[in-house]
Coordinates of N, CA and C in Angstrom, one line a residue:
M1 N -3.7 -3.1 16.8 CA -2.1 -2.8 17.0 C -2.0 -1.5 17.6
T2 N -1.5 -1.2 18.5 CA -1.2 -0.2 19.3 C -0.2 0.8 18.7
T3 N -0.4 2.0 18.3 CA 0.2 2.9 17.4 C 0.9 4.1 18.1
T4 N 2.1 5.0 17.6 CA 2.1 6.2 18.5 C 1.0 7.3 17.7
S5 N 1.3 8.5 18.2 CA 0.6 9.4 18.0 C 0.7 9.8 16.4
M6 N 1.9 9.2 15.9 CA 2.3 9.8 14.7 C 2.2 8.7 13.6
L7 N 2.5 7.3 13.9 CA 2.5 6.2 12.9 C 0.9 5.7 13.4
T8 N -0.1 6.5 12.7 CA -1.3 5.8 12.7 C -2.2 5.0 12.0
N9 N -1.4 4.6 10.9 CA -2.0 3.9 9.9 C -1.2 2.7 9.7
L10 N -0.6 2.3 11.2 CA 0.1 0.8 10.8 C -0.7 -0.1 11.4
R11 N -0.8 -1.2 10.8 CA -1.8 -2.4 11.1 C -1.6 -3.7 10.0
P12 N -1.5 -5.0 10.4 CA -1.3 -6.0 9.6 C -2.3 -5.8 8.1
V13 N -1.9 -6.2 7.1 CA -2.7 -6.1 5.9 C -3.7 -7.1 6.0
G14 N -4.6 -6.8 5.7 CA -6.3 -7.3 5.8 C -7.0 -7.5 7.3
G15 N -6.1 -6.8 8.1 CA -6.7 -6.9 9.5 C -6.4 -7.8 10.3
P16 N -7.0 -8.1 11.7 CA -6.7 -9.2 12.6 C -7.1 -10.5 11.9
G17 N -6.2 -11.7 12.0 CA -6.8 -12.9 11.8 C -6.5 -13.4 10.2
L18 N -6.5 -12.4 9.5 CA -6.2 -12.9 8.1 C -5.1 -13.4 8.0
Q19 N -3.9 -13.1 8.5 CA -2.4 -13.7 8.0 C -2.3 -14.7 9.0
D20 N -2.9 -15.3 9.9 CA -2.7 -16.4 10.9 C -2.4 -17.8 10.2
G21 N -1.0 -18.2 10.8 CA -0.7 -19.4 10.1 C 0.2 -19.2 8.8
R22 N 0.4 -18.1 8.7 CA 1.3 -17.7 7.1 C 2.8 -17.7 7.9
P23 N 3.7 -17.8 6.9 CA 5.1 -17.8 7.1 C 5.5 -16.6 7.6
R24 N 5.1 -15.6 7.2 CA 5.5 -13.9 7.5 C 4.0 -13.2 7.9
T25 N 4.1 -12.2 8.5 CA 3.0 -11.0 8.7 C 3.6 -10.0 7.7
V26 N 2.5 -9.4 7.1 CA 2.9 -8.1 6.1 C 1.9 -7.1 6.8
Y27 N 2.4 -6.0 7.4 CA 2.3 -4.5 7.7 C 2.0 -3.7 6.9
R28 N 1.4 -3.0 7.1 CA 0.9 -1.5 5.9 C 1.2 -0.6 7.4
A29 N 1.8 0.5 6.5 CA 1.9 2.1 7.6 C 2.1 3.1 6.7
N30 N 1.7 4.3 7.6 CA 2.4 5.5 6.8 C 3.6 5.8 7.1
T31 N 4.4 6.7 6.6 CA 5.5 7.0 7.0 C 5.6 8.5 7.4
E32 N 6.5 8.7 8.7 CA 6.3 9.9 9.5 C 7.8 9.8 9.9
E33 N 8.7 10.8 9.6 CA 10.2 11.3 10.0 C 10.3 10.9 11.3
S34 N 9.4 11.7 12.2 CA 9.5 11.7 13.7 C 8.6 10.8 14.5
V35 N 9.2 9.3 13.9 CA 9.0 8.1 14.8 C 10.1 7.4 15.0
A36 N 9.9 6.9 16.1 CA 11.2 6.2 16.9 C 11.2 5.0 16.5
P37 N 12.2 4.3 15.9 CA 12.2 3.0 15.4 C 11.4 1.8 16.3
S38 N 11.4 2.0 17.4 CA 10.8 1.0 18.4 C 9.5 1.0 18.2
A39 N 8.8 1.8 17.8 CA 7.4 2.3 17.3 C 7.0 1.0 16.6
Y40 N 7.9 0.6 15.5 CA 7.4 -0.5 14.8 C 7.4 -1.9 15.4
P41 N 6.7 -2.9 15.1 CA 7.0 -4.2 15.2 C 8.5 -4.9 14.9
A42 N 9.0 -5.9 15.2 CA 10.3 -6.6 14.6 C 10.3 -6.8 13.3
L43 N 11.1 -6.8 12.6 CA 10.8 -6.7 11.3 C 11.9 -7.1 10.5
A44 N 12.0 -8.0 9.4 CA 12.6 -8.4 8.9 C 13.1 -7.7 7.7
G45 N 11.9 -7.0 7.3 CA 12.0 -6.1 6.0 C 11.2 -4.7 6.1
V46 N 11.4 -3.9 5.6 CA 10.5 -2.9 4.9 C 10.9 -2.8 3.4
V47 N 9.4 -2.4 2.7 CA 9.6 -2.0 1.1 C 8.6 -0.7 1.2
D48 N 9.8 0.2 1.0 CA 9.2 1.6 0.6 C 8.6 1.8 -0.6
L49 N 7.7 2.1 -0.8 CA 7.0 2.2 -2.3 C 6.8 3.8 -2.8
R50 N 7.6 4.8 -1.9 CA 8.0 6.4 -2.2 C 8.7 6.7 -3.5
R51 N 8.8 7.3 -3.8 CA 9.8 7.8 -4.7 C 11.3 8.3 -4.5
D52 N 12.0 8.5 -5.1 CA 13.4 8.9 -4.3 C 13.4 10.1 -3.8
D53 N 12.8 11.0 -4.3 CA 12.7 12.5 -4.1 C 11.5 12.7 -2.6
E54 N 10.4 11.8 -2.5 CA 9.9 11.5 -1.1 C 10.8 11.3 0.0
I55 N 11.6 10.0 -0.3 CA 12.6 9.4 0.9 C 13.4 10.5 1.1
E56 N 13.9 11.3 0.0 CA 15.1 12.1 0.5 C 14.3 13.3 1.3
R57 N 13.2 13.6 1.0 CA 12.2 14.7 1.8 C 12.1 14.1 3.1
V58 N 11.7 13.0 3.2 CA 11.2 12.2 4.7 C 11.6 10.7 4.9
P59 N 13.0 10.9 5.3 CA 13.6 9.5 5.4 C 13.0 8.7 6.2
H60 N 12.9 7.3 5.9 CA 12.1 6.6 6.9 C 12.8 6.5 8.0
P61 N 12.3 6.0 9.3 CA 12.9 5.9 10.2 C 13.5 4.6 10.3
L62 N 13.5 3.6 9.5 CA 14.0 2.5 9.7 C 15.0 2.3 8.3
G63 N 15.3 3.4 7.4 CA 16.0 3.4 6.6 C 17.7 3.1 6.3
S64 N 17.9 3.0 7.7 CA 19.5 2.5 8.1 C 19.6 1.1 8.1
A65 N 18.1 0.6 8.5 CA 18.4 -1.3 8.6 C 18.7 -2.1 7.5
D66 N 19.0 -3.1 8.0 CA 19.7 -4.0 6.8 C 18.7 -4.5 5.8
G67 N 17.1 -4.3 6.4 CA 16.4 -5.1 5.5 C 15.1 -3.9 4.6
Y68 N 15.8 -2.6 5.3 CA 15.3 -1.6 4.3 C 15.4 -1.8 2.5
R69 N 14.1 -1.8 1.8 CA 14.6 -1.3 0.4 C 13.6 -0.1 -0.1
G70 N 14.1 0.7 -0.9 CA 13.3 1.5 -1.7 C 12.9 1.0 -2.8
V71 N 11.6 0.8 -3.1 CA 11.2 0.1 -4.1 C 9.6 1.1 -4.9
P72 N 10.4 2.0 -5.7 CA 9.3 2.9 -5.9 C 8.0 2.2 -6.7
L73 N 6.9 2.4 -6.6 CA 5.8 2.0 -7.1 C 5.8 2.8 -8.4
F74 N 5.8 4.1 -8.6 CA 5.6 4.8 -9.9 C 6.8 4.6 -10.8
D75 N 6.2 4.4 -11.9 CA 7.4 4.2 -12.8 C 7.7 5.7 -13.3
P76 N 8.8 5.9 -13.3 CA 9.4 7.7 -13.6 C 8.8 8.1 -15.0
S77 N 9.3 6.9 -15.7 CA 9.0 7.3 -17.3 C 7.5 7.6 -17.7
K78 N 6.3 7.2 -16.6 CA 5.1 7.4 -17.1 C 4.5 8.5 -16.6
T79 N 3.6 9.3 -17.3 CA 3.1 10.3 -17.3 C 1.7 10.1 -16.3
E80 N 2.0 10.7 -15.1 CA 0.9 10.2 -14.0 C -0.4 11.2 -14.2
A81 N -1.5 10.1 -14.2 CA -2.8 10.7 -14.2 C -3.1 12.1 -13.4
N82 N -3.7 13.2 -13.5 CA -4.1 14.2 -12.7 C -5.2 13.9 -11.5
A83 N -4.6 13.8 -10.5 CA -5.8 13.2 -9.2 C -6.9 14.3 -9.3
A84 N -7.0 15.5 -9.8 CA -8.4 16.4 -9.8 C -9.2 15.8 -10.9
A85 N -8.6 15.0 -11.6 CA -9.7 15.1 -12.9 C -10.2 13.7 -12.9
V86 N -10.0 12.5 -12.1 CA -10.5 11.1 -11.9 C -10.6 10.9 -10.5
Q87 N -11.2 9.9 -10.3 CA -11.7 9.3 -9.0 C -10.6 8.3 -8.9
L88 N -10.8 8.2 -7.7 CA -9.4 7.3 -6.9 C -9.4 6.2 -7.5
E89 N -10.6 5.3 -7.7 CA -10.7 4.1 -8.3 C -10.4 3.9 -9.9
E90 N -10.5 5.2 -10.4 CA -10.0 4.9 -11.9 C -8.4 5.1 -12.0
Q91 N -7.9 5.9 -10.7 CA -6.4 6.0 -10.8 C -5.8 4.9 -10.5
Y92 N -6.4 4.1 -9.4 CA -5.6 2.8 -9.0 C -5.8 1.9 -10.1
V93 N -7.0 1.9 -11.1 CA -7.1 0.8 -12.1 C -5.8 1.0 -13.1
D94 N -5.8 2.6 -13.6 CA -4.8 2.9 -14.0 C -3.4 2.5 -13.7
W95 N -3.3 1.9 -12.2 CA -1.7 2.1 -12.0 C -1.4 0.6 -12.3
L96 N -2.4 -0.3 -12.4 CA -2.5 -1.7 -12.1 C -1.5 -2.0 -13.8
T97 N -1.9 -1.2 -14.5 CA -1.0 -1.7 -16.1 C 0.0 -0.4 -16.3
R98 N -0.2 0.9 -15.8 CA 0.9 1.9 -15.7 C 2.3 1.7 -15.3
H99 N 1.7 1.3 -13.9 CA 2.7 0.9 -12.9 C 2.9 -0.6 -12.6
R100 N 2.8 -1.4 -13.2 CA 2.9 -2.6 -13.4 C 4.1 -3.0 -12.9
S101 N 5.4 -2.4 -13.5 CA 6.6 -3.1 -13.0 C 6.7 -2.8 -11.7
G102 N 6.4 -1.7 -11.1 CA 6.8 -1.0 -9.5 C 5.8 -1.9 -8.5
I103 N 4.5 -2.6 -9.5 CA 3.7 -3.4 -8.5 C 4.2 -4.9 -8.2
A104 N 5.3 -5.3 -9.3 CA 5.7 -6.6 -9.6 C 6.8 -6.5 -8.6
A105 N 7.9 -5.3 -8.8 CA 8.7 -5.1 -7.9 C 9.0 -5.2 -6.3
A106 N 7.4 -4.5 -6.1 CA 7.4 -4.6 -4.5 C 6.8 -5.8 -4.1
L107 N 6.1 -6.7 -4.7 CA 5.7 -8.0 -4.6 C 6.7 -8.9 -4.4
R108 N 7.8 -8.9 -5.5 CA 8.9 -10.0 -5.5 C 9.4 -9.3 -4.0
A109 N 9.9 -8.1 -3.8 CA 10.3 -7.8 -2.3 C 9.9 -8.5 -1.2
I110 N 8.4 -8.4 -1.0 CA 7.7 -9.1 -0.1 C 8.0 -10.4 0.0
A111 N 8.3 -11.0 -1.5 CA 8.0 -12.3 -1.3 C 9.5 -13.0 -1.1
E112 N 10.6 -12.1 -1.5 CA 12.1 -12.4 -0.8 C 12.1 -12.3 0.5
T113 N 11.2 -11.9 1.5 CA 11.8 -11.6 2.8 C 11.4 -12.6 3.7
E114 N 12.5 -13.0 4.4 CA 12.4 -14.1 5.2 C 12.2 -13.4 6.8
G115 N 11.0 -13.2 6.8 CA 10.2 -12.8 8.3 C 9.3 -11.8 7.9
D116 N 8.7 -11.1 9.0 CA 7.6 -10.2 8.8 C 7.9 -8.9 8.3
V117 N 7.3 -8.1 7.3 CA 7.7 -7.2 6.3 C 6.7 -6.0 6.5
L118 N 7.3 -4.7 6.6 CA 6.3 -3.8 6.4 C 6.6 -3.0 4.7
V119 N 5.0 -2.8 4.7 CA 4.8 -2.0 3.1 C 4.2 -0.7 3.3
C120 N 5.0 0.5 2.9 CA 4.9 1.7 3.6 C 4.9 2.6 1.9
C121 N 4.1 3.8 2.4 CA 4.3 5.0 1.5 C 4.2 6.3 2.1
S122 N 3.6 7.2 1.7 CA 3.2 8.4 2.5 C 2.3 8.4 3.4
A123 N 1.1 8.2 3.0 CA 0.0 8.0 3.8 C -0.2 6.5 4.4
G124 N 0.4 5.6 3.4 CA -0.1 4.2 3.7 C -1.5 4.0 3.3
K125 N -2.2 4.9 2.0 CA -3.4 4.6 1.7 C -3.6 4.2 0.5
D126 N -2.8 4.9 -0.6 CA -2.9 4.8 -1.9 C -2.1 3.8 -2.6
R127 N -0.7 3.8 -2.4 CA 0.2 2.5 -3.4 C 0.1 1.5 -2.1
T128 N 0.1 1.9 -0.9 CA 0.2 0.8 0.1 C -1.4 -0.2 -0.2
G129 N -2.2 0.8 -0.4 CA -3.5 0.1 -0.3 C -3.7 -0.7 -1.4
V130 N -3.1 -0.4 -2.8 CA -3.2 -1.0 -3.8 C -2.6 -2.7 -3.6
I131 N -1.2 -2.6 -3.0 CA -0.5 -3.8 -2.6 C -1.0 -4.4 -1.6
S132 N -1.8 -3.9 -0.8 CA -2.4 -4.6 0.4 C -3.6 -5.3 -0.2
A133 N -4.3 -4.5 -1.0 CA -5.5 -5.1 -1.7 C -5.2 -6.7 -2.3
L134 N -4.4 -6.4 -3.2 CA -3.8 -7.5 -4.2 C -3.4 -8.7 -3.2
L135 N -3.0 -8.4 -2.3 CA -2.2 -9.5 -1.0 C -3.3 -10.3 -0.5
A136 N -4.4 -9.3 0.1 CA -5.5 -9.5 0.8 C -6.5 -10.4 0.2
R137 N -6.6 -10.3 -1.3 CA -7.6 -11.1 -1.8 C -6.8 -12.3 -2.5
H138 N -5.5 -12.1 -2.8 CA -5.0 -13.4 -3.2 C -4.6 -14.5 -1.8
W139 N -4.7 -14.0 -0.7 CA -4.6 -14.9 0.7 C -6.3 -15.4 0.6
G140 N -7.2 -14.5 0.2 CA -8.7 -15.8 0.4 C -9.4 -14.3 1.1
A141 N -9.1 -13.3 0.9 CA -10.0 -12.1 1.8 C -11.0 -12.1 0.7
S142 N -12.5 -11.8 1.6 CA -13.7 -11.5 1.0 C -13.6 -9.9 0.3
M143 N -14.4 -9.9 -0.6 CA -14.4 -8.4 -1.2 C -14.6 -7.2 0.1
A144 N -15.5 -7.8 1.1 CA -16.0 -7.0 2.1 C -14.8 -6.5 2.8
L145 N -14.0 -7.6 3.1 CA -12.8 -7.6 3.8 C -11.8 -6.5 3.2
V146 N -11.7 -6.7 2.1 CA -10.6 -5.8 1.4 C -11.0 -4.4 1.5
G147 N -12.3 -4.4 1.3 CA -12.8 -3.0 1.4 C -12.6 -2.1 2.6
D148 N -13.1 -3.1 3.8 CA -13.1 -2.8 5.2 C -11.6 -2.4 5.5
D149 N -10.5 -3.2 5.1 CA -8.8 -2.8 5.6 C -8.8 -1.5 4.7
Y150 N -9.0 -1.3 3.4 CA -8.8 -0.1 2.6 C -9.2 1.2 3.8
A151 N -10.6 0.8 3.9 CA -11.4 2.0 4.6 C -10.8 2.4 6.4
A152 N -10.2 1.3 6.2 CA -9.7 1.7 8.1 C -8.7 3.0 7.9
S153 N -7.9 3.2 6.9 CA -6.9 4.1 6.7 C -7.7 5.7 7.4
A154 N -9.3 5.8 6.7 CA -10.0 7.4 7.2 C -9.6 7.4 8.9
D155 N -9.8 6.5 9.6 CA -9.7 6.8 11.0 C -7.8 6.9 11.2
G156 N -7.2 6.0 10.6 CA -6.2 6.3 10.9 C -5.1 7.6 10.4
L157 N -5.9 8.2 9.5 CA -5.3 9.0 9.0 C -6.1 10.6 9.1
A158 N -6.9 10.5 9.9 CA -8.0 11.4 10.4 C -7.2 13.0 10.4
E159 N -6.2 13.2 11.4 CA -5.6 14.1 11.9 C -4.6 14.8 10.8
R160 N -4.2 13.8 10.1 CA -3.1 14.1 8.9 C -4.2 14.7 7.6
F161 N -5.3 14.3 7.7 CA -6.1 14.6 6.4 C -6.5 16.2 6.9
A162 N -6.8 16.5 8.3 CA -7.4 17.8 8.6 C -6.2 18.6 8.1
R163 N -5.2 18.0 8.7 CA -4.2 19.4 8.4 C -3.6 19.8 6.8
E164 N -3.9 18.8 6.2 CA -3.7 18.8 4.6 C -4.8 20.0 4.2
R165 N -6.3 19.7 4.6 CA -7.2 20.6 4.4 C -6.9 21.6 4.7
A166 N -6.8 22.1 5.9 CA -6.3 23.1 6.1 C -5.5 24.0 5.7
V167 N -4.5 23.5 5.1 CA -3.6 24.4 4.3 C -3.9 24.2 2.5
S168 N -5.1 23.4 2.2 CA -5.2 23.2 0.7 C -5.4 24.6 0.1
T169 N -5.1 24.5 -1.3 CA -5.5 25.7 -1.8 C -6.6 24.9 -3.1
D170 N -6.6 23.5 -3.3 CA -7.8 23.3 -4.0 C -8.6 22.4 -3.0
L171 N -9.4 22.7 -2.4 CA -10.3 21.6 -1.5 C -11.0 20.7 -2.3
D172 N -11.5 20.8 -3.6 CA -11.8 19.6 -4.3 C -11.2 18.6 -4.5
A173 N -9.8 18.9 -5.1 CA -8.8 18.0 -5.4 C -8.5 17.4 -3.9
T174 N -8.2 18.4 -2.8 CA -8.0 17.6 -1.7 C -9.2 16.4 -1.2
A175 N -10.6 16.8 -1.5 CA -11.4 15.7 -1.0 C -11.4 14.6 -2.2
V176 N -11.0 14.7 -3.1 CA -10.7 13.4 -4.1 C -9.8 12.7 -3.8
A177 N -8.6 13.3 -3.3 CA -7.4 12.5 -2.9 C -7.7 11.6 -1.5
Q178 N -8.6 12.3 -0.6 CA -8.9 11.7 0.7 C -9.8 10.7 1.0
R179 N -10.6 10.6 -0.4 CA -11.8 9.8 -0.2 C -10.9 8.3 0.1
C180 N -11.6 7.6 1.1 CA -11.3 6.6 2.0 C -12.5 5.6 1.8
V181 N -13.2 5.0 1.0 CA -14.5 4.2 1.3 C -14.3 2.8 0.6
P182 N -14.8 1.7 1.1 CA -14.6 0.3 0.7 C -14.7 0.2 -1.0
E183 N -15.7 1.0 -1.2 CA -16.3 0.9 -2.4 C -14.9 0.9 -3.8
I184 N -13.9 1.8 -3.2 CA -12.9 2.1 -4.1 C -12.1 1.0 -4.5
M185 N -11.6 0.4 -3.3 CA -10.8 -0.9 -3.6 C -11.6 -2.0 -4.0
T186 N -12.9 -2.2 -3.5 CA -13.5 -3.3 -4.2 C -13.7 -3.2 -5.6
T187 N -14.0 -2.0 -5.9 CA -14.1 -1.5 -7.5 C -12.7 -2.0 -8.3
V188 N -11.6 -1.7 -7.4 CA -10.3 -2.1 -8.1 C -10.2 -3.5 -8.3
I189 N -10.4 -4.3 -7.2 CA -10.3 -6.0 -7.2 C -11.1 -6.1 -8.2
A190 N -12.3 -5.7 -8.4 CA -13.4 -6.5 -9.0 C -13.0 -6.1 -10.7
H191 N -12.3 -5.0 -10.8 CA -11.7 -4.9 -12.3 C -10.7 -6.1 -12.2
V192 N -9.5 -6.3 -11.3 CA -8.6 -7.6 -11.6 C -9.3 -8.7 -11.8
E193 N -10.4 -8.9 -11.1 CA -10.7 -10.6 -11.4 C -11.8 -10.3 -13.1
A194 N -12.3 -9.0 -13.3 CA -13.1 -9.4 -14.7 C -11.9 -9.2 -15.6
R195 N -10.7 -8.7 -15.7 CA -9.8 -8.8 -16.9 C -8.8 -9.8 -16.4
W196 N -8.3 -10.1 -15.4 CA -7.2 -11.5 -15.6 C -8.1 -12.4 -14.7
G197 N -9.2 -12.6 -14.2 CA -9.7 -13.7 -14.2 C -9.6 -14.0 -12.4
S198 N -8.3 -13.3 -11.6 CA -8.1 -13.7 -10.2 C -6.7 -12.1 -10.4
V199 N -6.7 -12.6 -8.9 CA -5.2 -11.9 -8.6 C -4.1 -12.5 -9.1
E200 N -4.4 -13.7 -9.0 CA -3.2 -14.7 -9.5 C -3.0 -14.4 -10.8
G201 N -4.0 -14.3 -11.4 CA -4.0 -14.2 -13.0 C -3.2 -12.9 -13.3
Y202 N -3.4 -11.7 -12.6 CA -2.6 -10.4 -12.8 C -1.3 -10.6 -12.4
L203 N -1.1 -11.4 -11.3 CA 0.3 -11.5 -10.8 C 1.2 -12.2 -11.8
R204 N 0.6 -13.1 -12.6 CA 1.5 -13.7 -13.8 C 1.5 -12.6 -14.5
W205 N 0.5 -11.9 -15.0 CA 0.4 -11.0 -16.1 C 1.5 -10.2 -15.9
I206 N 1.8 -9.6 -15.0 CA 2.5 -8.5 -14.5 C 4.6 -9.3 -14.3
G207 N 4.3 -10.4 -14.7 CA 5.6 -11.5 -14.8 C 6.3 -12.1 -13.5
L208 N 5.2 -12.4 -12.4 CA 5.7 -12.8 -11.1 C 5.6 -14.6 -11.6
T209 N 6.8 -15.1 -11.1 CA 7.1 -16.6 -11.1 C 6.1 -17.5 -10.4
D210 N 5.9 -18.7 -10.8 CA 5.2 -19.6 -10.0 C 5.8 -19.6 -8.4
A211 N 7.0 -19.5 -8.6 CA 7.9 -19.4 -7.4 C 7.5 -18.1 -6.3
E212 N 7.8 -17.4 -6.8 CA 7.5 -15.9 -6.2 C 6.0 -15.7 -5.8
I213 N 4.7 -16.4 -6.6 CA 3.6 -16.2 -6.2 C 3.4 -17.4 -5.3
G214 N 3.8 -18.4 -5.1 CA 4.0 -19.2 -4.0 C 4.4 -18.7 -2.7
A215 N 5.4 -17.9 -3.0 CA 6.2 -17.3 -1.6 C 5.3 -16.0 -0.8
L216 N 4.8 -15.7 -1.7 CA 3.9 -14.8 -1.2 C 2.6 -15.2 -0.2

């Protein structure tokens, strides 16, 4: 997909071809305030996974659209793990239980959208990455494809990551946060399947109904 110079991490979840024949296309992206609404594909909905304070600082370019929904993935009542203390795969695995209500809400919002939908967070890598990996695997993507879709953000975010490193006061923590290799997300999905049997088993555990799972 062609992107603007700012909207560099926009693509269909799972990459080209995975969603062919499905009733909707789910896109994933970073969020940048200085992007024209015309830079996006035609969308029936936007599921913004950022916290309210993030949205206030950087309003989404499609924030006034009828289909826009703020659905924070992070539960504000839960203490967040220190990004500098653990690797990303450990953080993401922790989110599966700690922030299960936000994950369920995001997936429900996608299931309820009648048409193409965008899932986004700040960089479009971490929160968006977890939701995208669950969807892609649920749709039948191989582990390799799940990992490759996650790792594709390394190219999409290269300039953003360089800017972050240039102003970082803790390069070690920044390096942890910017890791973007296939093994991170394949480890997470392997954990899902070891604990819950399948992505569908996890979706049921977090409370999605048969109808909601079918609508995904």
